[in-house]
Tab-separated table of C-alpha atoms and ligand atoms in Angstrom:
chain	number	residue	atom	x	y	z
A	16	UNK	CA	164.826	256.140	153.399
A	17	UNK	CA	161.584	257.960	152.517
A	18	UNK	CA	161.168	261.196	154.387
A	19	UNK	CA	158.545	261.855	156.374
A	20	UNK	CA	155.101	263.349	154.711
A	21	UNK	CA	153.911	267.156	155.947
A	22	UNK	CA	150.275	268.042	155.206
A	23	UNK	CA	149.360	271.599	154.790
A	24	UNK	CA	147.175	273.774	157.172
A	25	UNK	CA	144.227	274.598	155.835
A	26	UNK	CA	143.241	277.732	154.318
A	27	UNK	CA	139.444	277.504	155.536
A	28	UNK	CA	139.244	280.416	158.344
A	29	UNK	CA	137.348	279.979	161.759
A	30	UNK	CA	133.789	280.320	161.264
A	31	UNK	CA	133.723	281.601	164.662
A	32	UNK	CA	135.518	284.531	163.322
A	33	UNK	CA	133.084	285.301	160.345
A	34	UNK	CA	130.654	288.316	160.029
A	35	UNK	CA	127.038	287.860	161.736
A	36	UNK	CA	124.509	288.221	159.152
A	37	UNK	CA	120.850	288.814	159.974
A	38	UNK	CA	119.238	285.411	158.519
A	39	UNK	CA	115.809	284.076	157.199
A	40	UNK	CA	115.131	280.453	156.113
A	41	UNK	CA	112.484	279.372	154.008
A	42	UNK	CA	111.088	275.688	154.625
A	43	UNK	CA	111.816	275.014	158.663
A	44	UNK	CA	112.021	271.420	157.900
A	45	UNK	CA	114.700	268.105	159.037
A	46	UNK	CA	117.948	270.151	157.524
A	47	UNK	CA	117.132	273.573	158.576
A	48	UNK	CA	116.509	272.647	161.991
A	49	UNK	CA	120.191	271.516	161.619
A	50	UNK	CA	121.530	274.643	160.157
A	51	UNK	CA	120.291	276.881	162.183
A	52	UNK	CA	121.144	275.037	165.400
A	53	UNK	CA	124.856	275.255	163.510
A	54	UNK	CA	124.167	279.005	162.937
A	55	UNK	CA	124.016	280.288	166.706
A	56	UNK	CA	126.032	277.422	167.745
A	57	UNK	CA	129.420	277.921	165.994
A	58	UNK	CA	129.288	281.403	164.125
A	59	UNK	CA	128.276	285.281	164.799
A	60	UNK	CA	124.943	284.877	162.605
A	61	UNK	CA	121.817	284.632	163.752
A	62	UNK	CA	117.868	283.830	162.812
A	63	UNK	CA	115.870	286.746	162.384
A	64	UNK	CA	113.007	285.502	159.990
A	65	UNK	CA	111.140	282.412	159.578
A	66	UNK	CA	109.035	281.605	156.260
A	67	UNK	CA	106.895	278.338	156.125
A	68	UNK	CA	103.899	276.901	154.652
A	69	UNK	CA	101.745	277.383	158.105
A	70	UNK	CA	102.477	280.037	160.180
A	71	UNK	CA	102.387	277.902	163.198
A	72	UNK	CA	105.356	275.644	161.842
A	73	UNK	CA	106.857	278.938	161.434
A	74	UNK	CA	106.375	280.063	164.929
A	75	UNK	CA	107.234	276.644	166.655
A	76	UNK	CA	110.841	276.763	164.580
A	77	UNK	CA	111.549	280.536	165.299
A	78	UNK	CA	111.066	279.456	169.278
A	79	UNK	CA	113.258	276.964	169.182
A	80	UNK	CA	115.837	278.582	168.103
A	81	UNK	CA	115.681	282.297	170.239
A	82	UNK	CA	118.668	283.331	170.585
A	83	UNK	CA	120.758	286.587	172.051
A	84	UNK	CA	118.894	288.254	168.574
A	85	UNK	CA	115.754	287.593	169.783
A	86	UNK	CA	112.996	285.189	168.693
A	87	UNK	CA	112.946	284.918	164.920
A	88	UNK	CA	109.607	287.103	163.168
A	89	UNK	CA	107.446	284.021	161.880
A	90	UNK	CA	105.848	284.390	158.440
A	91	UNK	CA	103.214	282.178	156.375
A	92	UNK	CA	103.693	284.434	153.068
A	93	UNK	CA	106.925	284.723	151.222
A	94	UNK	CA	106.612	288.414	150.164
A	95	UNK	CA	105.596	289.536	153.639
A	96	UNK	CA	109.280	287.640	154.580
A	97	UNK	CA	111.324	289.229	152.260
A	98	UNK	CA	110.294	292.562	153.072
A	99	UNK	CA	111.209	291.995	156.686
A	100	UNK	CA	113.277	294.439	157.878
A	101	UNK	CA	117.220	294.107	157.453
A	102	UNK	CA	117.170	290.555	155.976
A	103	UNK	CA	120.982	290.092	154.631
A	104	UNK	CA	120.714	286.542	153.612
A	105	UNK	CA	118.450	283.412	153.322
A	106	UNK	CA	118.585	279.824	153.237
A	107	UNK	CA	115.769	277.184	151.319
A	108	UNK	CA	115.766	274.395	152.498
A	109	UNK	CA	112.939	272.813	151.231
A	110	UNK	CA	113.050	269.636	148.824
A	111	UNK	CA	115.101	269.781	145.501
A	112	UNK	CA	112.005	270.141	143.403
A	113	UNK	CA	111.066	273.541	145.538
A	114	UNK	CA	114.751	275.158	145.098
A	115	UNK	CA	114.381	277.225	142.022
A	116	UNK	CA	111.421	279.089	142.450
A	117	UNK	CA	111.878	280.198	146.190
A	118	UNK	CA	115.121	281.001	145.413
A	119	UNK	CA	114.344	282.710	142.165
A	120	UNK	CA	111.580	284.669	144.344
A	121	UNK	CA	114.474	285.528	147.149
A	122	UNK	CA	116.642	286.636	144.163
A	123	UNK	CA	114.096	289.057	142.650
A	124	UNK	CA	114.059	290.303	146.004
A	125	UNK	CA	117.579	291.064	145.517
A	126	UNK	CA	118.410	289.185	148.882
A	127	UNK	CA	121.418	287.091	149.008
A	128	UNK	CA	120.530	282.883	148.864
A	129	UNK	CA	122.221	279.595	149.969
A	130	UNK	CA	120.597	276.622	148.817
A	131	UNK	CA	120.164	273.385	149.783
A	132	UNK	CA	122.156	270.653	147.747
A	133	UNK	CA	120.915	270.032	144.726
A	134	UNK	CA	120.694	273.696	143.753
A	135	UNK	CA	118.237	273.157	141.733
A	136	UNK	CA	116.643	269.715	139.977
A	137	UNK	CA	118.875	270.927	136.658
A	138	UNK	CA	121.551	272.553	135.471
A	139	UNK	CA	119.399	275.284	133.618
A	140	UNK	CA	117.780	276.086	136.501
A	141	UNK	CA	121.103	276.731	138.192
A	142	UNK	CA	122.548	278.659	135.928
A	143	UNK	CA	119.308	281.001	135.481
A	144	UNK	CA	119.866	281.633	139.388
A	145	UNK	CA	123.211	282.889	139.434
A	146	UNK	CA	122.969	284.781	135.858
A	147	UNK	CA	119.454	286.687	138.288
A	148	UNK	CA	122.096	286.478	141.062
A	149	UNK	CA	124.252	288.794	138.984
A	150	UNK	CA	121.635	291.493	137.544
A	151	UNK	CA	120.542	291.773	141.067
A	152	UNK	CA	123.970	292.004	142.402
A	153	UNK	CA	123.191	288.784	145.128
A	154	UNK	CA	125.082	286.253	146.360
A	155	UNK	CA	124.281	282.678	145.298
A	156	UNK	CA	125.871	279.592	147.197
A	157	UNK	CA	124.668	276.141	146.583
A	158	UNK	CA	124.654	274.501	150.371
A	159	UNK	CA	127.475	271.716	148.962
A	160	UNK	CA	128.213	271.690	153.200
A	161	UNK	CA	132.016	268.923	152.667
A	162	UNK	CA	133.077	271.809	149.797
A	163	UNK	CA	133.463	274.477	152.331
A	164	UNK	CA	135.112	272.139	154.834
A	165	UNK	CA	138.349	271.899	156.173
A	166	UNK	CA	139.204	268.435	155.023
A	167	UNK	CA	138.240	268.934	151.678
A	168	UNK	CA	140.778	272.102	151.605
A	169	UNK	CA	143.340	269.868	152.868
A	170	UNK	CA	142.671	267.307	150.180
A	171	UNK	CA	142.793	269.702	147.544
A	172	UNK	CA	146.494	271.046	148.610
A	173	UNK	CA	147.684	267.641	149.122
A	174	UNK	CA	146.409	266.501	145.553
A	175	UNK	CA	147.471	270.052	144.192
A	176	UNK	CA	151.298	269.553	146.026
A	177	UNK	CA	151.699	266.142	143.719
A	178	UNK	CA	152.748	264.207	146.661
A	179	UNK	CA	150.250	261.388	145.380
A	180	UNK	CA	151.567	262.080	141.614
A	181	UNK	CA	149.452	262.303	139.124
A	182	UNK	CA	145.775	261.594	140.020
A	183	UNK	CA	144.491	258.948	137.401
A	184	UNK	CA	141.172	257.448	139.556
A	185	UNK	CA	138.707	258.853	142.119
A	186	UNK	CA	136.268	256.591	143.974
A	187	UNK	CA	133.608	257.291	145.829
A	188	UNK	CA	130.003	255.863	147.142
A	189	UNK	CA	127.019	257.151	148.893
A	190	UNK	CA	124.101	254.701	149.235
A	191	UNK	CA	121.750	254.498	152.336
A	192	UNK	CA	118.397	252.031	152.319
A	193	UNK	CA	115.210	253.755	152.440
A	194	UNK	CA	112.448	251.237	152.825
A	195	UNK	CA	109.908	252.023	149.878
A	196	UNK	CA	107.608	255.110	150.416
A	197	UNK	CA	105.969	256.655	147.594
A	198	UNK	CA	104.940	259.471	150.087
A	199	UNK	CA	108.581	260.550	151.043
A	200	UNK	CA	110.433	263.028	148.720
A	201	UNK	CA	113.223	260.535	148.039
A	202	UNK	CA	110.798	258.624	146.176
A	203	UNK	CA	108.343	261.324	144.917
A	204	UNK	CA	108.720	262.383	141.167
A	205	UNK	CA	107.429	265.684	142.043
A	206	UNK	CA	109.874	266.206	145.106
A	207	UNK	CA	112.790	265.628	142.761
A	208	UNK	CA	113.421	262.132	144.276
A	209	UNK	CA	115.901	259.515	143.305
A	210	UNK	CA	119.053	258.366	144.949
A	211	UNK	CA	120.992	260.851	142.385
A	212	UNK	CA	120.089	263.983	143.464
A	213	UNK	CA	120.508	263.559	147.156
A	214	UNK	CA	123.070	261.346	147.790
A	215	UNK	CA	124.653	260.966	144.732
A	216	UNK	CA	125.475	264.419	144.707
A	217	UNK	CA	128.206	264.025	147.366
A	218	UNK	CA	130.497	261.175	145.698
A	219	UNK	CA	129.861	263.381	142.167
A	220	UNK	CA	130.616	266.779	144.239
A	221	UNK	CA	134.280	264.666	145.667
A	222	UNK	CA	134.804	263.862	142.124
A	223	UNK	CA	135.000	267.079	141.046
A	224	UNK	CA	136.651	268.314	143.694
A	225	UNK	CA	139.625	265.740	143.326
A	226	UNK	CA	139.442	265.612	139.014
A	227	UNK	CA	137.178	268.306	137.557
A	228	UNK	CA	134.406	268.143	135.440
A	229	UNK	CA	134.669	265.016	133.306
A	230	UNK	CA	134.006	265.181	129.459
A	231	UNK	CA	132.963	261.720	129.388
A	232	UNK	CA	129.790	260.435	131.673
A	233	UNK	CA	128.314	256.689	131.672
A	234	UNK	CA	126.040	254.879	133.783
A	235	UNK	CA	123.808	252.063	134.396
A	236	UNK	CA	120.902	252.203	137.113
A	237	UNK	CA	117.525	250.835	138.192
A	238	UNK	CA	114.347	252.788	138.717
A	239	UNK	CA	111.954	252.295	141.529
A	240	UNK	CA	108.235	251.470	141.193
A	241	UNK	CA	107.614	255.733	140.926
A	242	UNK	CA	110.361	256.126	138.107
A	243	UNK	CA	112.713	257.160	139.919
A	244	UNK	CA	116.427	256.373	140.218
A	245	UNK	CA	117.148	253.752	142.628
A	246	UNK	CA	120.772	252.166	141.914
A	247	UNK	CA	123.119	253.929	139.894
A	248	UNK	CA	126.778	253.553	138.880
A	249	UNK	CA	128.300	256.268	137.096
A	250	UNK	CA	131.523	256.437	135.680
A	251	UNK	CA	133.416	259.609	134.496
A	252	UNK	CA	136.721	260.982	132.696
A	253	UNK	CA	138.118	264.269	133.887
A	254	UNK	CA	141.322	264.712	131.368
A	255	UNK	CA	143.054	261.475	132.056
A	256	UNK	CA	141.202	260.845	135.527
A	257	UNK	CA	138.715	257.781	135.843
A	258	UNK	CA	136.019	258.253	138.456
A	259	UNK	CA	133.734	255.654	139.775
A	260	UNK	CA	130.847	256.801	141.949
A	261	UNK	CA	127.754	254.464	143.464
A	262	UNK	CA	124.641	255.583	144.574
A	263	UNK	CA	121.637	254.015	145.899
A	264	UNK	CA	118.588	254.054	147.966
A	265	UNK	CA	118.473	250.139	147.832
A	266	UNK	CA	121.313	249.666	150.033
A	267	UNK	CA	124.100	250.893	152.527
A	268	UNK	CA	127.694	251.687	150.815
A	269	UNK	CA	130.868	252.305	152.977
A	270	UNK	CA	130.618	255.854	152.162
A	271	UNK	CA	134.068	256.101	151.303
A	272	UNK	CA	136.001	258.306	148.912
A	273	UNK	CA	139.680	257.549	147.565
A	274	UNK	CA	141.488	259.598	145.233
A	275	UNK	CA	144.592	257.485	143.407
A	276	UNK	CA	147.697	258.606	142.108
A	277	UNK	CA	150.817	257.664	140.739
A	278	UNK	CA	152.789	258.133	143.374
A	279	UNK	CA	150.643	257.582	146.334
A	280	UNK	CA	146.246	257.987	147.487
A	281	UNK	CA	143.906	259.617	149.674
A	282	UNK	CA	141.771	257.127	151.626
A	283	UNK	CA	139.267	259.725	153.008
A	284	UNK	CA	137.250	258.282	156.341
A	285	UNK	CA	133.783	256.948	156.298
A	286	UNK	CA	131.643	259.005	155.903
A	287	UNK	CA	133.717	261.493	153.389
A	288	UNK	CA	131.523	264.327	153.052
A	289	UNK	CA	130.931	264.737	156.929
A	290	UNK	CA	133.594	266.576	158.799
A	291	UNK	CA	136.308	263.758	158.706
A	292	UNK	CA	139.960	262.572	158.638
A	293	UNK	CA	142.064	261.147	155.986
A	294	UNK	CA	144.985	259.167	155.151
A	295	UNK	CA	147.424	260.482	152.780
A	296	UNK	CA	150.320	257.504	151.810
A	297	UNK	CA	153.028	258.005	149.749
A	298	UNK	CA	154.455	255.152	147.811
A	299	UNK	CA	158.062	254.599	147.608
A	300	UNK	CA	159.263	252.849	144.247
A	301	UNK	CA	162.173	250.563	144.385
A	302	UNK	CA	163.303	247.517	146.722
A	303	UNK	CA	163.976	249.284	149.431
A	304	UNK	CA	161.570	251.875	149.774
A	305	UNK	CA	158.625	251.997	152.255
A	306	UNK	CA	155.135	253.626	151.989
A	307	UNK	CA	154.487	256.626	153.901
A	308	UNK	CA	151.933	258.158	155.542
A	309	UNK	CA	150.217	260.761	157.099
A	310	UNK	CA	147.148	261.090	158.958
A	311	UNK	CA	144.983	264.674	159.115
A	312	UNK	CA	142.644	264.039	161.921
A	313	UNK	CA	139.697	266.901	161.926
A	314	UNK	CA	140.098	267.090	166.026
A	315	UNK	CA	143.584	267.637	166.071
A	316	UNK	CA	144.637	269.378	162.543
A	317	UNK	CA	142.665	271.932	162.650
A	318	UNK	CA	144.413	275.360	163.921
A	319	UNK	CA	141.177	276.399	166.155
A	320	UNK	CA	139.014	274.965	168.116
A	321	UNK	CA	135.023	274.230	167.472
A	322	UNK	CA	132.062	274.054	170.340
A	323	UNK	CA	131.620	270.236	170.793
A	324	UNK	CA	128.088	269.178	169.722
A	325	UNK	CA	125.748	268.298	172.773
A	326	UNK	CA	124.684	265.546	170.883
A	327	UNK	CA	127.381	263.636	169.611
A	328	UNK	CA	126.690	265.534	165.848
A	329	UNK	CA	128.589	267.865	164.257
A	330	UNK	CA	128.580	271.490	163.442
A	331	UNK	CA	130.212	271.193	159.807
A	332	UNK	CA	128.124	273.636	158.244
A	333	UNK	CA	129.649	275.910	159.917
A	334	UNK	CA	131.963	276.681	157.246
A	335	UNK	CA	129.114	277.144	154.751
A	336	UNK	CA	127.548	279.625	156.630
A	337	UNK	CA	130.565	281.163	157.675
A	338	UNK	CA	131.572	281.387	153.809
A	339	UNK	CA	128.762	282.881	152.559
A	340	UNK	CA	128.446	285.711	155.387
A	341	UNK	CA	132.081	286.484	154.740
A	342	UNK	CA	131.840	286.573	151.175
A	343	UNK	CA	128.499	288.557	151.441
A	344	UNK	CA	129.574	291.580	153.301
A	345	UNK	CA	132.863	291.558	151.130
A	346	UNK	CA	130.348	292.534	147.942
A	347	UNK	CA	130.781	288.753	146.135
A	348	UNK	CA	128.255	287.415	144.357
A	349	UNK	CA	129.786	283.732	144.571
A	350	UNK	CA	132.371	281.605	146.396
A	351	UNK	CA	135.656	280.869	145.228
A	352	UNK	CA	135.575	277.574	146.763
A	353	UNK	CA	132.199	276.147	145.856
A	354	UNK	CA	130.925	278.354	142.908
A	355	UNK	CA	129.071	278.812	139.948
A	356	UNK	CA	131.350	276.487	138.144
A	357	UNK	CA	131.699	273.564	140.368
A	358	UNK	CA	127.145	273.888	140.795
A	359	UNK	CA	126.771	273.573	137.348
A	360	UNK	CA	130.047	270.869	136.547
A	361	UNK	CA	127.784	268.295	138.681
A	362	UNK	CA	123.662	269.595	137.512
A	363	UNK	CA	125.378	268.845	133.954
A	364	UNK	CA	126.892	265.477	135.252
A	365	UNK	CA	123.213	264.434	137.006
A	366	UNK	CA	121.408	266.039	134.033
A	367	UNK	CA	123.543	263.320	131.626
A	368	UNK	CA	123.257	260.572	134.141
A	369	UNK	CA	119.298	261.108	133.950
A	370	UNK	CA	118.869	261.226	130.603
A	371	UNK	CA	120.955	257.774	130.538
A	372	UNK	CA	118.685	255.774	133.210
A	373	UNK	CA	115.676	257.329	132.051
A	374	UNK	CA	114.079	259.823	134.732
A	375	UNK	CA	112.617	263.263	134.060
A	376	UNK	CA	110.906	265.048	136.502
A	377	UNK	CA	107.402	267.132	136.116
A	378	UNK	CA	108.045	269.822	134.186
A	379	UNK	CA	111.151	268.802	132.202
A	380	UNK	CA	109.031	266.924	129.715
A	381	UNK	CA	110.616	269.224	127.410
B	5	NAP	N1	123.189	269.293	153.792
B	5	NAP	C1	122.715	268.159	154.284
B	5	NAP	O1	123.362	267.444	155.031
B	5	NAP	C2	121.324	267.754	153.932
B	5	NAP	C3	120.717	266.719	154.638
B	5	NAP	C4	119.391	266.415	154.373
B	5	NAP	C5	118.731	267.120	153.370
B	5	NAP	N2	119.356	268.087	152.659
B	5	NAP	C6	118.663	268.828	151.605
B	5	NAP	O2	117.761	269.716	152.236
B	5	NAP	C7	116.548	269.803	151.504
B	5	NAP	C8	115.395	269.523	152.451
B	5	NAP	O3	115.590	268.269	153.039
B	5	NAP	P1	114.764	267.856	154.356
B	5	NAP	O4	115.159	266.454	154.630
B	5	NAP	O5	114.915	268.872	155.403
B	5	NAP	O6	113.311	267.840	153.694
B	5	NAP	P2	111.876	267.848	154.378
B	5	NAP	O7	112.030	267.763	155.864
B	5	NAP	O8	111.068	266.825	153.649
B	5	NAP	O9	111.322	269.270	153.925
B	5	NAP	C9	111.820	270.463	154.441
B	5	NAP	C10	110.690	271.460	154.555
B	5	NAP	O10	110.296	271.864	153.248
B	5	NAP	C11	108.923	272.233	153.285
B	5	NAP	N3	108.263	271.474	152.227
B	5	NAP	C12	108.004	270.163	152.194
B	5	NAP	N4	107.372	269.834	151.052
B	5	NAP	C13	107.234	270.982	150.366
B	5	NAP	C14	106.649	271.298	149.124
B	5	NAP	N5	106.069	270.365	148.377
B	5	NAP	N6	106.695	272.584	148.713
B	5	NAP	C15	107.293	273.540	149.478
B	5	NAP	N7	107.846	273.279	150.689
B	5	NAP	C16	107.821	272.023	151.103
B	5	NAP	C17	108.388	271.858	154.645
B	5	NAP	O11	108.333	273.038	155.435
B	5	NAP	P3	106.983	273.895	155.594
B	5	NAP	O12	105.848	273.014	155.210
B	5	NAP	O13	106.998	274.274	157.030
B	5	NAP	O14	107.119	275.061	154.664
B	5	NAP	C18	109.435	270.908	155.181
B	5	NAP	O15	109.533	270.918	156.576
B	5	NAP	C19	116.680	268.838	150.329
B	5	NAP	O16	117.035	269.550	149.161
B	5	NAP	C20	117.828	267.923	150.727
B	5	NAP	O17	118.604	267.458	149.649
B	5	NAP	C21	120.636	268.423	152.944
């Protein structure tokens, strides 16, 4: 008789519970809209400065989103924003392409920045960001949302407990069909497009999370009619983990992530990288023995309770923003759970997988 499988709490703290920082975003765009809403919704912090490219943008977002701080100072010039008064953190959330030189001018600044997944188009970029994050003293945090989430904690005990053995494979897929638009960013050169960068970064960032960085990268992919990535398959070896991960702008995957052992797996729910539950079984070897397992459920396993979403979304980044304001006003100048390291492990990955299909973006022609 097999006995019965416990999963761990996890070790992410209520983001309800987290200090209030006084925020700006740069680029009010699709995500920010969502991050902000997530912001006053679920933690302490609040909007205090608004940059865009037209100040009216600027003023329509910081509207939307009054709150018991106030309605948000709108801005149409980046310098005039980061000389706003008491500004203890910002967010960029403009396209990939965009990332590294707001952030670089927020940095200079010496204001703490969280940025939108992919940090940066490269790894060099990256890792010139947190070595200015350093000289200045400021916080860096790429926006990886899943790596700051309760699930993946719980994933990362269970695989670190060995109750699923050894871990020898990790899949994972993220494709979604984007009808061809040379206009929008996923397909623009100069916005950093490609299926790679925005949704392949999620099945790469699982990988890590469940294997490490590999040593070993291959892939195959297609390019669409502007040169960017379209399909891609990558595999990976992380010491004696295999990893397969699929991305693609050509198609819709299951958006599923599994991480197999040698004793048991981790079949995480569709999609993986939103907040999410998971099935942990445990296989029992011999003739008489029975697979176990164990379900963590993000309603029910989670010791606190979050505000329900008014409309039927979710308020997982949360748990970024909590991170970074807790790790902020504790003096860090990265997070232990989604750092410098684990950035760069998949920019290095993405850089290799690039070079292998054959896209380069303006500016890297060298
Ligand atoms: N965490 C997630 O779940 C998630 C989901 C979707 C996207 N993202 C990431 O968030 C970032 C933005 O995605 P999005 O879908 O919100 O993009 P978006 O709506 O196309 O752009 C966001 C904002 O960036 C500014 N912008 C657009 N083009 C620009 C340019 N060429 N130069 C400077 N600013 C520009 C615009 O604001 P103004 O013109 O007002 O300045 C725009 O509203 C991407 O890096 C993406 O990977 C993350």
């Amino acid at each position: 008789m097999t006995a019965p499988l416990t999963l761990p709490a996890t070790t992410v703290p209520d983001p309800a519970e987290a200090p209030g920082l006084r925020w700006g975003v740069i680029a009010p765009g699709g995500i920010a809209r969502n991050f902000i809403g997530t912001m006053h919704a679920a933690t302490a912090s609040r909007l205090v400065a608004v940059c865009s490219r037209s100040l009216e943008r600027a003023q329509v977002f910081a509207g939307d989103f009054e709150s018991d701080a106030g309605c948000a100072h709108a801005y149409a010039n980046i310098d005039e924003f980061l000389a706003h008064e008491g500004l203890e953190a910002v967010y960029v959330a403009s396209p990939h392409a965009q990332h590294f030189a707001l952030a670089k001018k927020v940095l200079e600044a010496g204001i703490p920045v969280v940025i939108e997944k992919p940090m940066t188009l490269n790894a060099d970029q990256a890792r010139e960001l947190f070595a200015l994050g350093r000289e200045k003293g400021a916080y860096v945090q790429e926006a990886m949302w899943s790596c700051f989430m309760p699930h993946y904690d719980v994933i990362r005990q269970v695989i670190e407990s060995g109750v699923i053995g050894e871990v020898t494979a990790v899949i994972a897929d993220h494709c979604q069909y984007f009808p061809f638009d040379p206009e929008h960013r996923l397909y623009a050169p100069e916005l950093g497009g490609g299926a790679l960068l925005d949704l392949g970064v999620y099945p790469l960032a699982f990988a890590h999370w469940a294997a490490g960085s590999p040593k070993q990268v291959h892939a195959t992919g297609t390019l669409t009619a502007t040169g960017v990535d379209e399909m891609v398959s990558i595999s990976g070896l992380s010491g004696r983990t295999v990893y397969a991960v699929q991305t693609g702008l050509g198609a819709r995957s299951s958006v599923e992530a599994h991480v197999l052992g040698t004793r048991g797996k981790i079949d995480v729910d569709s999609w993986f990288f939103m907040p999410n539950s998971f099935t942990v079984t445990q296989f029992e070897a011999g003739d008489n023995g029975e697979d176990v397992t164990e379900r963590f459920t993000y309603e029910d396993s989670l010791p606190y309770a979050l505000p329900e979403h008014p409309d039927g979304g979710n308020y997982g980044m949360a748990f970024e923003i909590a991170e970074a304001a807790r790790n902020i006003r504790a003096g860090k100048l990265e997070s232990q759970r989604w750092g410098e390291r684990d950035t760069l492990a998949v920019l290095e990955v993405m850089d290799r997988v690039r070079e292998i299909v054959g896209v380069r973006y303006p500016g890297e022609e060298n």
